[in-house]
Amino acid sequence: MKRFWCLSLLFFFATVPFVQADKLYNAKKFTLKNGLTVYLIENHRTPVVSHMVVYRVGSADDPRYKSGLAHFLEHMMFKGPKGSDPERLMGDAQKIGGQVNASTNFDVTSYYEIIPNEHLPYFMKLEASRMRTLPVRLEDVTPEIKVVLEEENMRMGNNPFMQFYAAVRAAYFRHHPYGTMPIGYRDEIKSY
């Protein structure tokens, strides 16, 4: 019973800020014809824009024995043939002093750009392109597996706190996907 109340309180305090974000930030929400939900939060103090695309799929959706697959696909979203929209995204942002990154959590995978606002239409086009048709080359898979394995080593393998945290999650969520860290298990990452 204690476990239930702890989880309930944790869920309540974790979700309150998101539920009230519309009011707090005066967010405008609308849905496009294709079903994409858009949140617009305006703040004109600086001439930059933070553009984020969030997919409602994360590591909890990974197939059995393919842990970390959502995270690996997050990496692959930056790949593509030379000169393709996905391949250009990071380099083009850096040329104008912008930032690009992504993250995978248990329930969502998100991509963002922080760029000068006059470049927003261009970067929205690049995001739409990789969302619509991601041209992934097989020769990119093996090198990217090595990158993900190094990231796993850096974040988990060489970090005693994260190893402890992962063990606690695995024990607590024994029969649930939340028991596996989003980065996945090394032996399963190698099998992609």
Coordinates of C-alpha atoms in Angstrom, one line a residue:
M1 CA 0.0 0.0 0.0
K2 CA 2.9 2.4 0.8
R3 CA 4.3 1.7 -2.6
F4 CA 1.0 2.7 -4.3
W5 CA 0.8 6.0 -2.3
C6 CA 4.5 6.9 -3.1
L7 CA 3.9 6.3 -6.8
S8 CA 0.7 8.3 -6.7
L9 CA 2.3 11.2 -5.0
L10 CA 5.3 11.1 -7.4
F11 CA 3.0 11.0 -10.4
F12 CA 0.9 13.9 -9.1
F13 CA 3.9 16.1 -8.4
A14 CA 5.6 15.2 -11.7
T15 CA 2.5 16.0 -13.8
V16 CA 1.2 19.2 -12.1
P17 CA 3.7 21.4 -13.9
F18 CA 2.8 20.0 -17.3
V19 CA -1.0 20.2 -16.7
Q20 CA -0.6 23.9 -15.7
A21 CA 1.9 24.8 -18.4
D22 CA -0.8 26.0 -20.8
K23 CA -1.9 28.6 -18.3
L24 CA 1.6 29.4 -16.9
Y25 CA 3.2 30.1 -20.3
N26 CA 0.1 31.2 -22.1
A27 CA 0.6 28.4 -24.6
K28 CA -1.5 28.3 -27.7
K29 CA -2.5 24.8 -28.8
F30 CA -3.8 23.7 -32.1
T31 CA -3.9 20.6 -34.2
L32 CA -3.0 20.4 -37.9
K33 CA -5.0 18.5 -40.5
N34 CA -2.5 15.6 -40.3
G35 CA -3.1 15.2 -36.6
L36 CA 0.1 16.9 -35.4
T37 CA -0.5 18.8 -32.2
V38 CA 1.3 22.1 -32.0
Y39 CA 2.0 24.2 -28.8
L40 CA 3.2 27.7 -29.3
I41 CA 4.7 29.7 -26.5
E42 CA 5.8 33.1 -27.4
N43 CA 8.5 35.0 -25.7
H44 CA 10.0 38.0 -27.6
R45 CA 12.9 38.8 -25.2
T46 CA 15.5 37.3 -27.5
P47 CA 15.6 36.8 -31.3
V48 CA 15.9 33.0 -31.0
V49 CA 13.4 30.2 -31.3
S50 CA 13.4 26.8 -29.7
H51 CA 11.7 24.3 -32.0
M52 CA 10.9 20.9 -30.7
V53 CA 9.3 17.8 -32.2
V54 CA 8.2 15.2 -29.7
Y55 CA 7.2 11.6 -30.7
R56 CA 5.1 9.7 -28.3
V57 CA 7.3 6.6 -28.5
G58 CA 10.2 5.8 -26.2
S59 CA 12.2 3.0 -24.7
A60 CA 9.1 1.5 -23.0
D61 CA 8.0 0.6 -26.6
D62 CA 11.1 -1.3 -27.4
P63 CA 10.5 -4.8 -28.6
R64 CA 11.5 -7.6 -26.2
Y65 CA 15.3 -8.3 -26.4
K66 CA 15.9 -5.1 -28.4
S67 CA 16.3 -2.7 -25.5
G68 CA 17.6 0.7 -26.4
L69 CA 16.2 0.5 -29.9
A70 CA 14.2 3.8 -29.6
H71 CA 17.4 5.5 -28.5
F72 CA 19.4 4.0 -31.4
L73 CA 16.7 5.2 -33.8
E74 CA 17.0 8.6 -32.3
H75 CA 20.6 8.6 -33.3
M76 CA 19.8 7.3 -36.8
M77 CA 17.4 10.3 -37.3
F78 CA 20.5 12.4 -37.8
K79 CA 21.8 10.2 -40.6
G80 CA 21.1 10.0 -44.3
P81 CA 22.8 10.2 -47.7
K82 CA 25.4 12.9 -48.1
G83 CA 23.5 16.2 -48.4
S84 CA 20.1 14.8 -47.4
D85 CA 17.9 16.9 -45.0
P86 CA 18.6 14.7 -41.9
E87 CA 22.4 14.8 -42.6
R88 CA 22.4 18.6 -43.0
L89 CA 20.3 19.5 -40.0
M90 CA 23.1 19.5 -37.4
G91 CA 25.7 21.1 -39.6
D92 CA 23.4 23.9 -40.8
A93 CA 22.4 24.7 -37.3
Q94 CA 26.0 25.0 -36.2
K95 CA 26.8 27.3 -39.1
I96 CA 24.4 29.9 -37.8
G97 CA 25.3 29.5 -34.1
G98 CA 22.4 27.2 -33.3
Q99 CA 22.1 24.0 -31.2
V100 CA 20.6 20.7 -32.2
N101 CA 20.1 17.7 -30.0
A102 CA 17.7 14.9 -29.1
S103 CA 16.8 12.7 -26.2
T104 CA 14.9 9.4 -25.6
N105 CA 13.0 8.8 -22.4
F106 CA 10.7 5.9 -21.4
D107 CA 7.7 7.4 -23.1
V108 CA 8.9 10.0 -25.6
T109 CA 11.7 10.8 -28.1
S110 CA 12.3 14.4 -28.7
Y111 CA 14.4 16.5 -31.1
Y112 CA 15.0 20.2 -30.8
E113 CA 16.8 23.1 -32.4
I114 CA 17.6 26.5 -30.8
I115 CA 18.2 28.8 -33.7
P116 CA 17.8 32.5 -34.8
N117 CA 14.1 32.9 -35.4
E118 CA 14.5 33.9 -39.1
H119 CA 15.7 30.4 -39.8
L120 CA 12.7 28.6 -38.3
P121 CA 10.9 27.8 -41.6
Y122 CA 14.0 26.2 -43.0
F123 CA 14.5 24.0 -40.0
M124 CA 10.9 23.1 -39.8
K125 CA 11.2 21.9 -43.4
L126 CA 14.3 19.7 -42.5
E127 CA 12.4 18.2 -39.5
A128 CA 9.4 17.5 -41.7
S129 CA 11.6 15.8 -44.3
R130 CA 13.2 13.4 -41.8
M131 CA 9.8 12.8 -40.2
R132 CA 8.3 11.9 -43.6
T133 CA 11.1 9.9 -45.3
L134 CA 14.2 9.0 -43.4
P135 CA 16.8 7.8 -45.9
V136 CA 19.0 5.5 -43.7
R137 CA 22.0 3.8 -45.2
L138 CA 23.1 0.4 -43.9
E139 CA 26.7 1.5 -43.8
D140 CA 25.7 4.0 -41.0
V141 CA 24.3 1.3 -38.7
T142 CA 27.6 -0.3 -37.5
P143 CA 29.4 2.9 -36.7
E144 CA 26.3 4.3 -34.9
I145 CA 26.1 1.1 -32.8
K146 CA 29.7 1.8 -31.7
V147 CA 28.7 5.4 -30.8
V148 CA 25.7 4.2 -28.8
L149 CA 27.9 1.6 -27.0
E150 CA 30.4 4.3 -26.1
E151 CA 27.6 6.5 -24.8
E152 CA 26.3 3.5 -22.7
N153 CA 29.8 3.0 -21.3
M154 CA 30.1 6.7 -20.5
R155 CA 26.7 7.1 -18.9
M156 CA 26.2 3.7 -17.3
G157 CA 29.3 1.4 -17.4
N158 CA 31.6 4.0 -15.8
N159 CA 29.1 5.6 -13.5
P160 CA 28.4 3.8 -10.2
F161 CA 25.5 6.0 -9.3
M162 CA 23.7 5.2 -12.6
Q163 CA 24.5 1.5 -12.2
F164 CA 22.8 1.7 -8.7
Y165 CA 19.9 3.7 -10.2
A166 CA 19.4 1.1 -13.0
A167 CA 19.5 -1.8 -10.5
V168 CA 16.8 -0.1 -8.3
R169 CA 14.6 0.6 -11.4
A170 CA 15.1 -3.0 -12.5
A171 CA 14.0 -4.3 -9.1
Y172 CA 11.1 -1.9 -8.7
F173 CA 9.7 -2.3 -12.3
R174 CA 10.6 -6.0 -12.5
H175 CA 7.8 -6.9 -15.0
H176 CA 7.5 -3.5 -16.7
P177 CA 9.5 -1.8 -19.5
Y178 CA 10.4 1.1 -17.1
G179 CA 12.8 -1.4 -15.4
T180 CA 15.1 -1.1 -18.4
M181 CA 17.1 2.1 -18.9
P182 CA 16.4 3.9 -22.2
I183 CA 20.0 3.4 -23.4
G184 CA 19.4 -0.4 -23.3
Y185 CA 21.6 -3.4 -22.5
R186 CA 25.0 -3.7 -24.2
D187 CA 24.5 -7.2 -25.5
E188 CA 21.1 -6.3 -27.0
I189 CA 22.5 -3.1 -28.6
K190 CA 25.2 -5.2 -30.3
S191 CA 22.6 -7.4 -31.9
Y192 CA 20.8 -4.6 -33.9

